[in-house]
């Protein structure tokens, strides 16, 4: 059985690629799509953290608060940066700690998937898993606070407004190739 043309493309990353942005920007979906398009590994920081500690993030927040969660998130971010280069989708608040911003800027290529809180709210179908979006005004304020932090760490910024996953992923791939981060791997 012949492989699809997309599955035949084998690329390599020269450095880890961190996808950052507000909730609903599509970081995990885009990382997965690029991984399939280019034959790369992708990992989600939150999922990795949950598996590593055997608890849901909501439980970590309940038990240790945001500070406890952010400490674990920093550990995981450092751990993932030390692995072979891969696509790493980060949690929306990863930029809140200065040590994380330093790591992101110095240990890989950061792609900021830019989205407004209003657009993000339209993309999130299950508000129960994203309690922040029960209060859109609060989400807007958090988004405004984080926006300059995303820009501070970003080497590449992609505006995701009114674009589907395929279009965004293709734009990210083109930008990574242009930056010399994503290269065709020799056969």
PDB file of C-alpha atoms in Angstrom:
ATOM      1  CA  UNK A   1       0.000   0.000   0.000  1.00  0.00           C
ATOM      2  CA  UNK A   2       1.438   3.377  -1.005  1.00  0.00           C
ATOM      3  CA  UNK A   3       1.978   6.014   1.637  1.00  0.00           C
ATOM      4  CA  UNK A   4       0.264   9.347   1.202  1.00  0.00           C
ATOM      5  CA  UNK A   5       2.570  12.093  -0.102  1.00  0.00           C
ATOM      6  CA  UNK A   6       2.414  13.917   3.249  1.00  0.00           C
ATOM      7  CA  UNK A   7       3.516  10.817   5.143  1.00  0.00           C
ATOM      8  CA  UNK A   8       6.554  10.406   2.876  1.00  0.00           C
ATOM      9  CA  UNK A   9       8.013  13.770   3.839  1.00  0.00           C
ATOM     10  CA  UNK A  10      10.761  13.299   6.359  1.00  0.00           C
ATOM     11  CA  UNK A  11      12.049  16.400   8.015  1.00  0.00           C
ATOM     12  CA  UNK A  12      14.262  17.078  10.985  1.00  0.00           C
ATOM     13  CA  UNK A  13      14.292  19.903  13.490  1.00  0.00           C
ATOM     14  CA  UNK A  14      17.592  21.562  14.309  1.00  0.00           C
ATOM     15  CA  UNK A  15      16.249  22.733  17.668  1.00  0.00           C
ATOM     16  CA  UNK A  16      13.105  22.204  19.751  1.00  0.00           C
ATOM     17  CA  UNK A  17      10.105  24.178  18.513  1.00  0.00           C
ATOM     18  CA  UNK A  18       7.903  25.580  21.272  1.00  0.00           C
ATOM     19  CA  UNK A  19       4.359  26.556  20.313  1.00  0.00           C
ATOM     20  CA  UNK A  20       2.983  29.225  22.637  1.00  0.00           C
ATOM     21  CA  UNK A  21      -0.195  31.267  22.720  1.00  0.00           C
ATOM     22  CA  UNK A  22      -3.434  31.807  24.540  1.00  0.00           C
ATOM     23  CA  UNK A  23      -5.868  28.969  25.224  1.00  0.00           C
ATOM     24  CA  UNK A  24      -7.717  28.043  22.061  1.00  0.00           C
ATOM     25  CA  UNK A  25      -4.910  29.193  19.757  1.00  0.00           C
ATOM     26  CA  UNK A  26      -4.588  25.608  18.512  1.00  0.00           C
ATOM     27  CA  UNK A  27      -1.108  24.824  19.831  1.00  0.00           C
ATOM     28  CA  UNK A  28      -1.686  21.097  20.336  1.00  0.00           C
ATOM     29  CA  UNK A  29      -3.724  20.633  17.145  1.00  0.00           C
ATOM     30  CA  UNK A  30      -1.134  22.495  15.082  1.00  0.00           C
ATOM     31  CA  UNK A  31       1.781  20.540  16.612  1.00  0.00           C
ATOM     32  CA  UNK A  32       0.025  17.247  15.829  1.00  0.00           C
ATOM     33  CA  UNK A  33      -0.774  18.340  12.281  1.00  0.00           C
ATOM     34  CA  UNK A  34       2.819  19.434  11.589  1.00  0.00           C
ATOM     35  CA  UNK A  35       4.094  16.183  13.110  1.00  0.00           C
ATOM     36  CA  UNK A  36       1.940  14.192  10.673  1.00  0.00           C
ATOM     37  CA  UNK A  37       2.869  16.411   7.708  1.00  0.00           C
ATOM     38  CA  UNK A  38       6.611  16.262   8.322  1.00  0.00           C
ATOM     39  CA  UNK A  39       7.236  12.985  10.134  1.00  0.00           C
ATOM     40  CA  UNK A  40       8.228  14.682  13.395  1.00  0.00           C
ATOM     41  CA  UNK A  41       7.621  14.006  17.073  1.00  0.00           C
ATOM     42  CA  UNK A  42       5.208  16.249  18.953  1.00  0.00           C
ATOM     43  CA  UNK A  43       4.406  16.463  22.633  1.00  0.00           C
ATOM     44  CA  UNK A  44       2.004  18.499  24.738  1.00  0.00           C
ATOM     45  CA  UNK A  45       3.508  19.874  27.975  1.00  0.00           C
ATOM     46  CA  UNK A  46       0.269  19.528  29.960  1.00  0.00           C
ATOM     47  CA  UNK A  47      -0.348  15.932  28.849  1.00  0.00           C
ATOM     48  CA  UNK A  48       3.270  14.990  29.543  1.00  0.00           C
ATOM     49  CA  UNK A  49       3.055  16.604  32.994  1.00  0.00           C
ATOM     50  CA  UNK A  50      -0.154  14.741  33.854  1.00  0.00           C
ATOM     51  CA  UNK A  51       1.342  11.393  32.824  1.00  0.00           C
ATOM     52  CA  UNK A  52       4.611  12.092  34.607  1.00  0.00           C
ATOM     53  CA  UNK A  53       2.978  12.859  37.965  1.00  0.00           C
ATOM     54  CA  UNK A  54      -0.127  10.676  37.601  1.00  0.00           C
ATOM     55  CA  UNK A  55      -2.551  13.528  38.327  1.00  0.00           C
ATOM     56  CA  UNK A  56      -4.761  15.843  36.327  1.00  0.00           C
ATOM     57  CA  UNK A  57      -3.699  19.475  36.139  1.00  0.00           C
ATOM     58  CA  UNK A  58      -6.950  20.526  37.774  1.00  0.00           C
ATOM     59  CA  UNK A  59      -6.007  18.356  40.777  1.00  0.00           C
ATOM     60  CA  UNK A  60      -2.522  19.893  40.933  1.00  0.00           C
ATOM     61  CA  UNK A  61      -4.094  23.375  40.966  1.00  0.00           C
ATOM     62  CA  UNK A  62      -6.520  22.286  43.695  1.00  0.00           C
ATOM     63  CA  UNK A  63      -3.765  20.762  45.845  1.00  0.00           C
ATOM     64  CA  UNK A  64      -0.812  23.072  45.200  1.00  0.00           C
ATOM     65  CA  UNK A  65      -2.278  26.198  43.639  1.00  0.00           C
ATOM     66  CA  UNK A  66      -1.008  27.927  40.543  1.00  0.00           C
ATOM     67  CA  UNK A  67       2.465  28.353  42.055  1.00  0.00           C
ATOM     68  CA  UNK A  68       2.823  24.590  42.571  1.00  0.00           C
ATOM     69  CA  UNK A  69       1.597  23.894  39.068  1.00  0.00           C
ATOM     70  CA  UNK A  70       3.944  26.473  37.523  1.00  0.00           C
ATOM     71  CA  UNK A  71       6.922  24.899  39.342  1.00  0.00           C
ATOM     72  CA  UNK A  72       6.076  21.484  37.847  1.00  0.00           C
ATOM     73  CA  UNK A  73       5.490  23.062  34.445  1.00  0.00           C
ATOM     74  CA  UNK A  74       8.978  24.634  34.566  1.00  0.00           C
ATOM     75  CA  UNK A  75      10.555  21.270  35.422  1.00  0.00           C
ATOM     76  CA  UNK A  76       8.764  19.574  32.534  1.00  0.00           C
ATOM     77  CA  UNK A  77       9.646  22.361  30.103  1.00  0.00           C
ATOM     78  CA  UNK A  78      13.337  21.989  30.990  1.00  0.00           C
ATOM     79  CA  UNK A  79      13.098  18.189  30.677  1.00  0.00           C
ATOM     80  CA  UNK A  80      11.514  18.398  27.232  1.00  0.00           C
ATOM     81  CA  UNK A  81      14.033  21.001  26.031  1.00  0.00           C
ATOM     82  CA  UNK A  82      16.819  18.516  26.847  1.00  0.00           C
ATOM     83  CA  UNK A  83      15.344  15.783  24.647  1.00  0.00           C
ATOM     84  CA  UNK A  84      15.887  15.379  20.902  1.00  0.00           C
ATOM     85  CA  UNK A  85      14.331  18.326  19.041  1.00  0.00           C
ATOM     86  CA  UNK A  86      10.574  17.985  18.721  1.00  0.00           C
ATOM     87  CA  UNK A  87       7.420  20.082  18.488  1.00  0.00           C
ATOM     88  CA  UNK A  88       6.396  21.098  22.016  1.00  0.00           C
ATOM     89  CA  UNK A  89       2.955  22.605  22.584  1.00  0.00           C
ATOM     90  CA  UNK A  90       3.026  24.633  25.780  1.00  0.00           C
ATOM     91  CA  UNK A  91       0.270  25.615  28.165  1.00  0.00           C
ATOM     92  CA  UNK A  92      -1.106  29.123  27.720  1.00  0.00           C
ATOM     93  CA  UNK A  93       0.427  30.400  30.968  1.00  0.00           C
ATOM     94  CA  UNK A  94       3.950  29.043  30.440  1.00  0.00           C
ATOM     95  CA  UNK A  95       5.199  32.579  29.744  1.00  0.00           C
ATOM     96  CA  UNK A  96       4.167  33.839  33.178  1.00  0.00           C
ATOM     97  CA  UNK A  97       7.478  32.800  34.775  1.00  0.00           C
ATOM     98  CA  UNK A  98      10.593  34.687  33.702  1.00  0.00           C
ATOM     99  CA  UNK A  99      12.707  31.509  33.936  1.00  0.00           C
ATOM    100  CA  UNK A 100      10.382  29.845  31.403  1.00  0.00           C
ATOM    101  CA  UNK A 101      10.636  32.817  29.062  1.00  0.00           C
ATOM    102  CA  UNK A 102      14.433  32.628  29.261  1.00  0.00           C
ATOM    103  CA  UNK A 103      14.400  28.891  28.558  1.00  0.00           C
ATOM    104  CA  UNK A 104      12.023  29.299  25.619  1.00  0.00           C
ATOM    105  CA  UNK A 105      14.146  32.037  24.027  1.00  0.00           C
ATOM    106  CA  UNK A 106      17.496  30.328  24.546  1.00  0.00           C
ATOM    107  CA  UNK A 107      16.760  26.627  24.059  1.00  0.00           C
ATOM    108  CA  UNK A 108      14.659  26.532  20.921  1.00  0.00           C
ATOM    109  CA  UNK A 109      12.560  28.319  18.346  1.00  0.00           C
ATOM    110  CA  UNK A 110       9.338  29.807  19.689  1.00  0.00           C
ATOM    111  CA  UNK A 111       6.275  30.044  17.479  1.00  0.00           C
ATOM    112  CA  UNK A 112       3.538  32.295  18.860  1.00  0.00           C
ATOM    113  CA  UNK A 113       0.113  31.272  17.591  1.00  0.00           C
ATOM    114  CA  UNK A 114      -1.710  34.562  18.017  1.00  0.00           C
ATOM    115  CA  UNK A 115      -5.416  34.500  18.836  1.00  0.00           C
ATOM    116  CA  UNK A 116      -7.801  36.935  20.517  1.00  0.00           C
ATOM    117  CA  UNK A 117      -9.787  35.808  23.550  1.00  0.00           C
ATOM    118  CA  UNK A 118     -12.998  36.311  21.561  1.00  0.00           C
ATOM    119  CA  UNK A 119     -11.836  34.108  18.693  1.00  0.00           C
ATOM    120  CA  UNK A 120     -10.484  31.505  21.129  1.00  0.00           C
ATOM    121  CA  UNK A 121     -13.882  31.377  22.856  1.00  0.00           C
ATOM    122  CA  UNK A 122     -15.559  30.481  19.554  1.00  0.00           C
ATOM    123  CA  UNK A 123     -13.124  27.562  19.068  1.00  0.00           C
ATOM    124  CA  UNK A 124     -13.690  25.982  22.468  1.00  0.00           C
ATOM    125  CA  UNK A 125     -16.771  23.796  22.325  1.00  0.00           C
ATOM    126  CA  UNK A 126     -16.548  22.338  25.833  1.00  0.00           C
ATOM    127  CA  UNK A 127     -16.345  25.282  28.244  1.00  0.00           C
ATOM    128  CA  UNK A 128     -16.333  22.824  31.183  1.00  0.00           C
ATOM    129  CA  UNK A 129     -12.732  21.882  30.338  1.00  0.00           C
ATOM    130  CA  UNK A 130     -11.801  25.571  30.005  1.00  0.00           C
ATOM    131  CA  UNK A 131     -13.452  27.314  32.964  1.00  0.00           C
ATOM    132  CA  UNK A 132     -11.737  30.594  32.100  1.00  0.00           C
ATOM    133  CA  UNK A 133     -14.086  30.977  29.161  1.00  0.00           C
ATOM    134  CA  UNK A 134     -17.174  31.010  31.374  1.00  0.00           C
ATOM    135  CA  UNK A 135     -16.243  34.682  31.937  1.00  0.00           C
ATOM    136  CA  UNK A 136     -15.151  36.162  28.623  1.00  0.00           C
ATOM    137  CA  UNK A 137     -14.180  39.508  30.159  1.00  0.00           C
ATOM    138  CA  UNK A 138     -11.736  37.767  32.525  1.00  0.00           C
ATOM    139  CA  UNK A 139     -10.340  35.798  29.568  1.00  0.00           C
ATOM    140  CA  UNK A 140      -9.817  39.050  27.645  1.00  0.00           C
ATOM    141  CA  UNK A 141      -7.880  40.559  30.559  1.00  0.00           C
ATOM    142  CA  UNK A 142      -5.634  37.494  30.907  1.00  0.00           C
ATOM    143  CA  UNK A 143      -5.053  37.472  27.152  1.00  0.00           C
ATOM    144  CA  UNK A 144      -4.047  41.161  27.223  1.00  0.00           C
ATOM    145  CA  UNK A 145      -1.651  40.523  30.116  1.00  0.00           C
ATOM    146  CA  UNK A 146       0.036  37.608  28.368  1.00  0.00           C
ATOM    147  CA  UNK A 147       0.203  39.083  24.840  1.00  0.00           C
ATOM    148  CA  UNK A 148       3.454  41.050  25.384  1.00  0.00           C
ATOM    149  CA  UNK A 149       5.039  38.002  27.042  1.00  0.00           C
ATOM    150  CA  UNK A 150       4.234  35.809  24.025  1.00  0.00           C
ATOM    151  CA  UNK A 151       5.749  38.454  21.756  1.00  0.00           C
ATOM    152  CA  UNK A 152       8.837  38.719  23.972  1.00  0.00           C
ATOM    153  CA  UNK A 153       9.702  35.044  23.457  1.00  0.00           C
ATOM    154  CA  UNK A 154       8.497  34.632  19.865  1.00  0.00           C
ATOM    155  CA  UNK A 155      10.872  34.180  16.967  1.00  0.00           C
ATOM    156  CA  UNK A 156       7.887  33.557  14.683  1.00  0.00           C
ATOM    157  CA  UNK A 157       4.357  34.910  15.118  1.00  0.00           C
ATOM    158  CA  UNK A 158       1.460  33.456  13.155  1.00  0.00           C
ATOM    159  CA  UNK A 159      -1.942  35.142  13.318  1.00  0.00           C
ATOM    160  CA  UNK A 160      -4.488  32.318  13.505  1.00  0.00           C
ATOM    161  CA  UNK A 161      -7.619  34.446  13.012  1.00  0.00           C
ATOM    162  CA  UNK A 162     -10.069  32.986  10.506  1.00  0.00           C
ATOM    163  CA  UNK A 163      -7.705  30.171   9.508  1.00  0.00           C
ATOM    164  CA  UNK A 164      -8.154  26.418   9.781  1.00  0.00           C
ATOM    165  CA  UNK A 165      -5.636  23.935  11.192  1.00  0.00           C
ATOM    166  CA  UNK A 166      -4.258  23.010   7.751  1.00  0.00           C
ATOM    167  CA  UNK A 167      -3.638  26.635   6.773  1.00  0.00           C
ATOM    168  CA  UNK A 168      -1.975  27.477  10.089  1.00  0.00           C
ATOM    169  CA  UNK A 169       0.185  24.343  10.055  1.00  0.00           C
ATOM    170  CA  UNK A 170       1.337  25.066   6.486  1.00  0.00           C
ATOM    171  CA  UNK A 171       2.209  28.635   7.473  1.00  0.00           C
ATOM    172  CA  UNK A 172       4.208  27.436  10.493  1.00  0.00           C
ATOM    173  CA  UNK A 173       6.059  24.843   8.373  1.00  0.00           C
ATOM    174  CA  UNK A 174       6.976  27.514   5.791  1.00  0.00           C
ATOM    175  CA  UNK A 175       8.208  29.869   8.533  1.00  0.00           C
ATOM    176  CA  UNK A 176      10.277  27.127  10.208  1.00  0.00           C
ATOM    177  CA  UNK A 177      11.875  26.233   6.853  1.00  0.00           C
ATOM    178  CA  UNK A 178      12.644  29.899   6.196  1.00  0.00           C
ATOM    179  CA  UNK A 179      14.284  30.189   9.631  1.00  0.00           C
ATOM    180  CA  UNK A 180      16.390  27.079   8.941  1.00  0.00           C
ATOM    181  CA  UNK A 181      14.852  25.244  11.901  1.00  0.00           C
ATOM    182  CA  UNK A 182      13.006  22.650   9.794  1.00  0.00           C
ATOM    183  CA  UNK A 183      15.140  20.892   7.197  1.00  0.00           C
ATOM    184  CA  UNK A 184      14.632  17.979   4.854  1.00  0.00           C
ATOM    185  CA  UNK A 185      16.374  15.008   6.442  1.00  0.00           C
ATOM    186  CA  UNK A 186      18.694  12.951   4.263  1.00  0.00           C
ATOM    187  CA  UNK A 187      17.286   9.554   3.304  1.00  0.00           C
TER     188      UNK A 187
END
